[in-house]
Structure formats: C-alpha cells, structure tokens
PDB file of C-alpha atoms in Angstrom:
ATOM      1  CA  UNK N 209      79.989  12.954 -53.132  1.00  0.00           C
ATOM      2  CA  UNK N 210      78.299   9.810 -51.952  1.00  0.00           C
ATOM      3  CA  UNK N 211      74.749   9.847 -50.624  1.00  0.00           C
ATOM      4  CA  UNK N 212      72.376   7.205 -49.361  1.00  0.00           C
ATOM      5  CA  UNK N 213      68.616   7.308 -49.791  1.00  0.00           C
ATOM      6  CA  UNK N 214      66.192   5.272 -47.775  1.00  0.00           C
ATOM      7  CA  UNK N 215      62.415   5.249 -48.030  1.00  0.00           C
ATOM      8  CA  UNK N 216      59.780   5.491 -46.797  1.00  0.00           C
ATOM      9  CA  UNK N 217      60.591   7.418 -43.620  1.00  0.00           C
ATOM     10  CA  UNK N 218      57.561   6.090 -41.768  1.00  0.00           C
ATOM     11  CA  UNK N 219      55.373   3.076 -42.421  1.00  0.00           C
ATOM     12  CA  UNK N 220      52.364   1.627 -40.630  1.00  0.00           C
ATOM     13  CA  UNK N 221      51.389  -1.850 -41.743  1.00  0.00           C
ATOM     14  CA  UNK N 222      48.875  -4.434 -40.508  1.00  0.00           C
ATOM     15  CA  UNK N 223      50.022  -7.801 -39.238  1.00  0.00           C
ATOM     16  CA  UNK N 224      50.295 -10.297 -42.086  1.00  0.00           C
ATOM     17  CA  UNK N 225      50.887  -7.714 -44.796  1.00  0.00           C
ATOM     18  CA  UNK N 226      54.006  -7.705 -47.017  1.00  0.00           C
ATOM     19  CA  UNK N 227      56.918  -5.294 -46.642  1.00  0.00           C
ATOM     20  CA  UNK N 228      59.378  -3.717 -49.011  1.00  0.00           C
ATOM     21  CA  UNK N 229      61.937  -1.129 -47.881  1.00  0.00           C
ATOM     22  CA  UNK N 230      64.349   0.276 -50.411  1.00  0.00           C
ATOM     23  CA  UNK N 231      67.810   1.739 -50.084  1.00  0.00           C
ATOM     24  CA  UNK N 232      69.965   3.235 -52.824  1.00  0.00           C
ATOM     25  CA  UNK N 233      73.467   4.665 -52.754  1.00  0.00           C
ATOM     26  CA  UNK N 234      74.793   7.282 -55.162  1.00  0.00           C
ATOM     27  CA  UNK N 235      78.313   8.333 -56.017  1.00  0.00           C
ATOM     28  CA  UNK N 236      80.060   5.019 -55.506  1.00  0.00           C
ATOM     29  CA  UNK N 237      80.245   1.608 -57.123  1.00  0.00           C
ATOM     30  CA  UNK N 238      80.181  -1.892 -55.669  1.00  0.00           C
ATOM     31  CA  UNK N 239      79.704  -0.746 -52.079  1.00  0.00           C
ATOM     32  CA  UNK N 240      79.159  -3.136 -49.197  1.00  0.00           C
ATOM     33  CA  UNK N 241      75.565  -2.611 -48.050  1.00  0.00           C
ATOM     34  CA  UNK N 242      73.910  -3.364 -44.718  1.00  0.00           C
ATOM     35  CA  UNK N 243      70.451  -3.553 -43.134  1.00  0.00           C
ATOM     36  CA  UNK N 244      70.138  -2.965 -39.377  1.00  0.00           C
ATOM     37  CA  UNK N 245      67.260  -2.840 -36.944  1.00  0.00           C
ATOM     38  CA  UNK N 246      67.351  -0.634 -33.888  1.00  0.00           C
ATOM     39  CA  UNK N 247      65.062  -1.330 -30.953  1.00  0.00           C
ATOM     40  CA  UNK N 248      64.394   1.376 -28.370  1.00  0.00           C
ATOM     41  CA  UNK N 249      67.239   1.622 -25.844  1.00  0.00           C
ATOM     42  CA  UNK N 250      69.271  -1.020 -27.596  1.00  0.00           C
ATOM     43  CA  UNK N 251      72.141  -1.024 -30.029  1.00  0.00           C
ATOM     44  CA  UNK N 252      71.930  -1.711 -33.710  1.00  0.00           C
ATOM     45  CA  UNK N 253      71.331  -5.304 -34.736  1.00  0.00           C
ATOM     46  CA  UNK N 254      72.796  -6.355 -38.072  1.00  0.00           C
ATOM     47  CA  UNK N 255      70.181  -8.146 -40.170  1.00  0.00           C
ATOM     48  CA  UNK N 256      71.788  -8.584 -43.603  1.00  0.00           C
ATOM     49  CA  UNK N 257      74.849  -7.480 -45.494  1.00  0.00           C
ATOM     50  CA  UNK N 258      75.844  -7.691 -49.132  1.00  0.00           C
ATOM     51  CA  UNK N 259      79.249  -7.463 -50.796  1.00  0.00           C
ATOM     52  CA  UNK N 260      77.874  -7.528 -54.352  1.00  0.00           C
ATOM     53  CA  UNK N 261      74.884  -8.027 -56.634  1.00  0.00           C
ATOM     54  CA  UNK N 262      72.915 -11.111 -55.623  1.00  0.00           C
ATOM     55  CA  UNK N 263      75.212 -11.786 -52.638  1.00  0.00           C
ATOM     56  CA  UNK N 264      73.321 -11.676 -49.346  1.00  0.00           C
ATOM     57  CA  UNK N 265      74.479 -12.809 -45.921  1.00  0.00           C
ATOM     58  CA  UNK N 266      71.914 -13.199 -43.151  1.00  0.00           C
ATOM     59  CA  UNK N 267      72.947 -12.569 -39.588  1.00  0.00           C
ATOM     60  CA  UNK N 268      69.722 -13.307 -37.719  1.00  0.00           C
ATOM     61  CA  UNK N 269      67.128 -15.914 -38.725  1.00  0.00           C
ATOM     62  CA  UNK N 270      63.761 -14.186 -38.844  1.00  0.00           C
ATOM     63  CA  UNK N 271      60.758 -13.162 -40.842  1.00  0.00           C
ATOM     64  CA  UNK N 272      62.732 -10.909 -43.165  1.00  0.00           C
ATOM     65  CA  UNK N 273      64.742 -11.299 -46.351  1.00  0.00           C
ATOM     66  CA  UNK N 274      66.991  -9.040 -48.384  1.00  0.00           C
ATOM     67  CA  UNK N 275      67.876  -8.711 -52.034  1.00  0.00           C
ATOM     68  CA  UNK N 276      70.360  -6.729 -54.084  1.00  0.00           C
ATOM     69  CA  UNK N 277      69.073  -6.566 -57.634  1.00  0.00           C
ATOM     70  CA  UNK N 278      71.434  -3.780 -58.693  1.00  0.00           C
ATOM     71  CA  UNK N 279      74.882  -2.637 -57.605  1.00  0.00           C
ATOM     72  CA  UNK N 280      73.651   0.287 -55.528  1.00  0.00           C
ATOM     73  CA  UNK N 281      70.201  -0.966 -54.516  1.00  0.00           C
ATOM     74  CA  UNK N 282      69.390  -2.968 -51.410  1.00  0.00           C
ATOM     75  CA  UNK N 283      65.875  -4.109 -50.543  1.00  0.00           C
ATOM     76  CA  UNK N 284      64.486  -5.464 -47.274  1.00  0.00           C
ATOM     77  CA  UNK N 285      61.326  -7.556 -47.592  1.00  0.00           C
ATOM     78  CA  UNK N 286      58.848  -9.670 -45.750  1.00  0.00           C
ATOM     79  CA  UNK N 287      55.979 -11.761 -47.034  1.00  0.00           C
ATOM     80  CA  UNK N 288      53.965 -11.516 -43.815  1.00  0.00           C
ATOM     81  CA  UNK N 289      54.758  -8.997 -41.113  1.00  0.00           C
ATOM     82  CA  UNK N 290      54.649  -9.880 -37.422  1.00  0.00           C
ATOM     83  CA  UNK N 291      54.097  -7.515 -34.501  1.00  0.00           C
ATOM     84  CA  UNK N 292      57.705  -8.164 -33.486  1.00  0.00           C
ATOM     85  CA  UNK N 293      58.927  -6.724 -36.804  1.00  0.00           C
ATOM     86  CA  UNK N 294      58.141  -3.211 -35.567  1.00  0.00           C
ATOM     87  CA  UNK N 295      61.248  -1.071 -35.185  1.00  0.00           C
ATOM     88  CA  UNK N 296      63.600   1.414 -36.760  1.00  0.00           C
ATOM     89  CA  UNK N 297      65.283   0.011 -39.870  1.00  0.00           C
ATOM     90  CA  UNK N 298      68.534   1.484 -41.084  1.00  0.00           C
ATOM     91  CA  UNK N 299      70.441   0.968 -44.297  1.00  0.00           C
ATOM     92  CA  UNK N 300      74.178   1.593 -44.352  1.00  0.00           C
ATOM     93  CA  UNK N 301      77.018   1.481 -46.836  1.00  0.00           C
ATOM     94  CA  UNK N 302      80.717   1.010 -46.353  1.00  0.00           C
ATOM     95  CA  UNK N 303      82.811   3.824 -47.745  1.00  0.00           C
ATOM     96  CA  UNK N 304      86.203   3.857 -49.391  1.00  0.00           C
ATOM     97  CA  UNK N 305      87.695   3.526 -45.917  1.00  0.00           C
ATOM     98  CA  UNK N 306      86.930  -0.072 -45.113  1.00  0.00           C
ATOM     99  CA  UNK N 307      85.079  -0.875 -41.899  1.00  0.00           C
ATOM    100  CA  UNK N 308      83.596   2.617 -41.733  1.00  0.00           C
ATOM    101  CA  UNK N 309      79.848   2.639 -42.366  1.00  0.00           C
ATOM    102  CA  UNK N 310      77.496   5.492 -43.194  1.00  0.00           C
ATOM    103  CA  UNK N 311      73.800   5.357 -42.460  1.00  0.00           C
ATOM    104  CA  UNK N 312      70.617   6.430 -44.152  1.00  0.00           C
ATOM    105  CA  UNK N 313      67.854   8.353 -42.426  1.00  0.00           C
ATOM    106  CA  UNK N 314      65.994   5.185 -41.430  1.00  0.00           C
ATOM    107  CA  UNK N 315      62.447   3.844 -41.724  1.00  0.00           C
ATOM    108  CA  UNK N 316      60.242   3.671 -38.679  1.00  0.00           C
ATOM    109  CA  UNK N 317      57.985   0.640 -39.100  1.00  0.00           C
ATOM    110  CA  UNK N 318      54.934   0.065 -36.941  1.00  0.00           C
ATOM    111  CA  UNK N 319      53.124  -3.229 -37.332  1.00  0.00           C
ATOM    112  CA  UNK N 320      49.619  -3.107 -35.875  1.00  0.00           C
TER     113      UNK N 320
ATOM    114  CA  UNK J 286      78.457 -10.685 -21.463  1.00  0.00           C
ATOM    115  CA  UNK J 287      77.849  -8.240 -24.289  1.00  0.00           C
ATOM    116  CA  UNK J 288      80.686  -7.720 -26.730  1.00  0.00           C
ATOM    117  CA  UNK J 289      80.432  -3.941 -26.319  1.00  0.00           C
ATOM    118  CA  UNK J 290      79.248  -2.284 -23.109  1.00  0.00           C
ATOM    119  CA  UNK J 291      78.077   1.319 -23.008  1.00  0.00           C
ATOM    120  CA  UNK J 292      76.348   3.090 -20.133  1.00  0.00           C
ATOM    121  CA  UNK J 293      72.966   4.250 -21.479  1.00  0.00           C
ATOM    122  CA  UNK J 294      72.834   7.245 -19.139  1.00  0.00           C
ATOM    123  CA  UNK J 295      70.996   9.503 -19.418  1.00  0.00           C
ATOM    124  CA  UNK J 296      73.662  12.135 -18.984  1.00  0.00           C
ATOM    125  CA  UNK J 297      72.667  15.762 -18.359  1.00  0.00           C
ATOM    126  CA  UNK J 298      75.239  18.571 -18.339  1.00  0.00           C
ATOM    127  CA  UNK J 299      75.108  22.393 -18.400  1.00  0.00           C
ATOM    128  CA  UNK J 300      76.097  24.225 -21.546  1.00  0.00           C
ATOM    129  CA  UNK J 301      79.857  24.663 -21.784  1.00  0.00           C
ATOM    130  CA  UNK J 302      80.688  21.560 -19.744  1.00  0.00           C
ATOM    131  CA  UNK J 303      82.860  18.700 -20.945  1.00  0.00           C
ATOM    132  CA  UNK J 304      80.915  15.589 -21.890  1.00  0.00           C
ATOM    133  CA  UNK J 305      82.730  12.311 -21.276  1.00  0.00           C
ATOM    134  CA  UNK J 306      81.473   9.129 -22.897  1.00  0.00           C
ATOM    135  CA  UNK J 307      83.014   5.684 -22.902  1.00  0.00           C
ATOM    136  CA  UNK J 308      82.653   2.075 -23.974  1.00  0.00           C
ATOM    137  CA  UNK J 309      84.356  -1.128 -22.976  1.00  0.00           C
ATOM    138  CA  UNK J 310      84.698  -4.210 -25.114  1.00  0.00           C
ATOM    139  CA  UNK J 311      85.748  -7.807 -24.817  1.00  0.00           C
ATOM    140  CA  UNK J 312      86.955  -8.750 -28.321  1.00  0.00           C
ATOM    141  CA  UNK J 313      90.682  -8.108 -28.568  1.00  0.00           C
ATOM    142  CA  UNK J 314      90.448  -8.430 -32.377  1.00  0.00           C
ATOM    143  CA  UNK J 315      88.711  -5.048 -32.710  1.00  0.00           C
ATOM    144  CA  UNK J 316      90.912  -2.644 -34.673  1.00  0.00           C
ATOM    145  CA  UNK J 317      88.522   0.058 -35.885  1.00  0.00           C
ATOM    146  CA  UNK J 318      86.667   2.278 -33.448  1.00  0.00           C
ATOM    147  CA  UNK J 319      83.895   4.706 -34.280  1.00  0.00           C
ATOM    148  CA  UNK J 320      81.591   7.173 -32.606  1.00  0.00           C
ATOM    149  CA  UNK J 321      78.211   8.036 -34.065  1.00  0.00           C
ATOM    150  CA  UNK J 322      75.764  10.753 -33.074  1.00  0.00           C
ATOM    151  CA  UNK J 323      72.072  10.028 -33.452  1.00  0.00           C
ATOM    152  CA  UNK J 324      69.394  12.660 -33.101  1.00  0.00           C
ATOM    153  CA  UNK J 325      65.900  11.557 -32.187  1.00  0.00           C
ATOM    154  CA  UNK J 326      64.194   9.647 -35.018  1.00  0.00           C
ATOM    155  CA  UNK J 327      67.203  10.086 -37.334  1.00  0.00           C
ATOM    156  CA  UNK J 328      69.901   7.777 -38.650  1.00  0.00           C
ATOM    157  CA  UNK J 329      73.309   7.659 -36.905  1.00  0.00           C
ATOM    158  CA  UNK J 330      75.863  10.172 -38.175  1.00  0.00           C
ATOM    159  CA  UNK J 331      79.554   9.295 -38.111  1.00  0.00           C
ATOM    160  CA  UNK J 332      81.463  11.665 -35.828  1.00  0.00           C
ATOM    161  CA  UNK J 333      84.927  10.167 -35.631  1.00  0.00           C
ATOM    162  CA  UNK J 334      86.825   6.985 -36.230  1.00  0.00           C
ATOM    163  CA  UNK J 335      90.238   5.738 -35.190  1.00  0.00           C
ATOM    164  CA  UNK J 336      92.336   2.791 -36.133  1.00  0.00           C
ATOM    165  CA  UNK J 337      94.112   0.884 -33.361  1.00  0.00           C
ATOM    166  CA  UNK J 338      95.177   2.797 -30.244  1.00  0.00           C
ATOM    167  CA  UNK J 339      95.739   6.497 -29.723  1.00  0.00           C
ATOM    168  CA  UNK J 340      93.964   9.830 -29.707  1.00  0.00           C
ATOM    169  CA  UNK J 341      92.240  11.781 -32.445  1.00  0.00           C
ATOM    170  CA  UNK J 342      90.943  15.321 -32.234  1.00  0.00           C
ATOM    171  CA  UNK J 343      88.425  17.070 -34.473  1.00  0.00           C
ATOM    172  CA  UNK J 344      87.298  20.497 -33.323  1.00  0.00           C
ATOM    173  CA  UNK J 345      85.518  20.110 -29.988  1.00  0.00           C
ATOM    174  CA  UNK J 346      85.614  16.308 -30.181  1.00  0.00           C
ATOM    175  CA  UNK J 347      88.409  14.023 -28.970  1.00  0.00           C
ATOM    176  CA  UNK J 348      88.381  10.246 -29.322  1.00  0.00           C
ATOM    177  CA  UNK J 349      90.697   8.009 -27.338  1.00  0.00           C
ATOM    178  CA  UNK J 350      91.377   4.300 -27.694  1.00  0.00           C
ATOM    179  CA  UNK J 351      93.195   2.206 -25.095  1.00  0.00           C
ATOM    180  CA  UNK J 352      93.452  -1.285 -26.506  1.00  0.00           C
ATOM    181  CA  UNK J 353      95.372  -2.596 -23.509  1.00  0.00           C
ATOM    182  CA  UNK J 354      92.363  -1.799 -21.308  1.00  0.00           C
ATOM    183  CA  UNK J 355      89.775  -2.461 -24.043  1.00  0.00           C
ATOM    184  CA  UNK J 356      88.353   0.993 -23.395  1.00  0.00           C
ATOM    185  CA  UNK J 357      87.396   3.838 -25.709  1.00  0.00           C
ATOM    186  CA  UNK J 358      86.288   7.369 -24.896  1.00  0.00           C
ATOM    187  CA  UNK J 359      84.752  10.397 -26.557  1.00  0.00           C
ATOM    188  CA  UNK J 360      85.096  13.868 -25.072  1.00  0.00           C
ATOM    189  CA  UNK J 361      83.028  16.860 -26.146  1.00  0.00           C
ATOM    190  CA  UNK J 362      84.435  20.201 -25.050  1.00  0.00           C
ATOM    191  CA  UNK J 363      82.397  23.384 -24.674  1.00  0.00           C
ATOM    192  CA  UNK J 364      79.188  21.405 -25.069  1.00  0.00           C
ATOM    193  CA  UNK J 365      76.223  23.064 -26.778  1.00  0.00           C
ATOM    194  CA  UNK J 366      72.483  22.337 -26.661  1.00  0.00           C
ATOM    195  CA  UNK J 367      72.847  21.108 -30.255  1.00  0.00           C
ATOM    196  CA  UNK J 368      75.065  18.298 -28.904  1.00  0.00           C
ATOM    197  CA  UNK J 369      72.006  16.811 -27.195  1.00  0.00           C
ATOM    198  CA  UNK J 370      71.663  13.395 -28.828  1.00  0.00           C
ATOM    199  CA  UNK J 371      72.374   9.711 -28.357  1.00  0.00           C
ATOM    200  CA  UNK J 372      76.006   8.743 -28.891  1.00  0.00           C
ATOM    201  CA  UNK J 373      76.811   5.257 -30.126  1.00  0.00           C
ATOM    202  CA  UNK J 374      80.188   3.606 -30.048  1.00  0.00           C
ATOM    203  CA  UNK J 375      80.970   0.976 -32.665  1.00  0.00           C
ATOM    204  CA  UNK J 376      83.925  -1.223 -33.431  1.00  0.00           C
ATOM    205  CA  UNK J 377      85.092  -3.730 -35.994  1.00  0.00           C
ATOM    206  CA  UNK J 378      87.683  -6.452 -36.335  1.00  0.00           C
ATOM    207  CA  UNK J 379      87.906  -5.767 -40.059  1.00  0.00           C
ATOM    208  CA  UNK J 380      85.389  -8.404 -41.112  1.00  0.00           C
ATOM    209  CA  UNK J 381      82.591  -6.228 -42.603  1.00  0.00           C
ATOM    210  CA  UNK J 382      80.713  -6.227 -39.325  1.00  0.00           C
ATOM    211  CA  UNK J 383      80.327  -3.541 -36.694  1.00  0.00           C
ATOM    212  CA  UNK J 384      79.500  -4.225 -33.052  1.00  0.00           C
ATOM    213  CA  UNK J 385      77.584  -1.393 -31.396  1.00  0.00           C
ATOM    214  CA  UNK J 386      77.102  -0.182 -27.875  1.00  0.00           C
ATOM    215  CA  UNK J 387      73.538   0.512 -26.744  1.00  0.00           C
ATOM    216  CA  UNK J 388      74.110   4.276 -26.886  1.00  0.00           C
ATOM    217  CA  UNK J 389      74.338   7.027 -24.268  1.00  0.00           C
ATOM    218  CA  UNK J 390      71.672   9.739 -24.261  1.00  0.00           C
ATOM    219  CA  UNK J 391      73.122  13.187 -23.598  1.00  0.00           C
ATOM    220  CA  UNK J 392      71.230  16.371 -22.787  1.00  0.00           C
ATOM    221  CA  UNK J 393      73.057  19.711 -22.716  1.00  0.00           C
ATOM    222  CA  UNK J 394      71.067  22.252 -20.723  1.00  0.00           C
ATOM    223  CA  UNK J 395      71.092  25.870 -21.931  1.00  0.00           C
TER     224      UNK J 395
END
C-alpha cells in the first residue's frame, strides 16, 4: 500500500534562518506531488506541485521554493525565513484515481 | 467571491445526532468532489469522493452533489464523539488542482 512520510512534525526556527522540509511517498511511482500551507481558520493554499522529477509549478510567489530530486521525494525550502512563513505545511500525493489527493501528517512551523 | 464557500461553524451536536455539512461553489467546471476529516494538529484524511452529481454512501457517511445548484453535502449519521474534527470540502476540475473550503469544526457531545 502507498504511504506518505513528512518530517519534521514540528519546527521552530528564527527569522532569517534556512528551511528544508522533506516529503517522501512509498508504494507508487511517478506520483503527482503537492505542497500546501494551512493558516488557522482558513482553507489549504496550494504552494507548489510537481508532475515529475525536476518539474515544479509555483502557485503563489513567495519566500519559498520546491524541488523534486527523486521520483518520490519532494522538498520545500527557503533561504531566509520570514515571520509570515509560520504555518502548517502539508505534503500530498495524487493516487491512482486522478484528482484525489492524500495528505501527510504535516509540519507545524513557527518562525520567531 | 471565494471559489468554494463553507460555513466554518462551529457546529455542536449531541451524540447520536445527524451532522449536516455543506459547501457551495462557483466554478461550473468542477467535476470531482471530496470530503476530508482533519483532527487537531493532524493532516487531512480523505473520507469520501464523488465524481459529477449524485449520492454516495459509506457506512455512517453520505455525500451528495447537486451540480445544478453548485452545492455539495456530507451527512454523518449516529454521530460519535470520535467524529469531532474539522471537515473540509474540496473540488477539482480535473487539472491537478484542488480548491478547498475553509473547513467546518464539529463537536459531538457525549
């Protein structure tokens, strides 16, 4: 069966520090992968999606970037974190049934 | 106007009651409709999905889609305290992207 791993679960970082969040999917090949951010009381905001290795589409211009170095690995990065980058970050993959996405456990990021 | 509107609640019901949740949307191209359950500080968990209009039932959960009214619903029968969570609706036009409602927070009182 397919599983998605996301880490770390919680992260506290100072303003101006770099960021790297990792997401891996097991049990499938060439999945579509997604990064979302969820603010309190608001819906999920799509940040990036990828349909293959090295293929990244950005939905919202901001202080973040994404990379897909391997088929089942998706990384969210920042060179210098801002206070506004705080939030709950979720990785998702699209299953065999297209347009249906499954989420990881999320990373709660606090930038202080 | 948001593409997907969902009443954030909160909604509080006694154990055993029927929980009724709904979303409205504006994009007539949406074809895929999903409901996710999200417990506090956890990732969303897919509950049900439907394609196009109609009803779908899975145990205590029933999802309904009315494309003519651009309205979807989720019903939870015989609600339990373990159903206390935030419920998110989501929909897609088939273009890799999901549009989400803001989520409705539900509390089932024992």
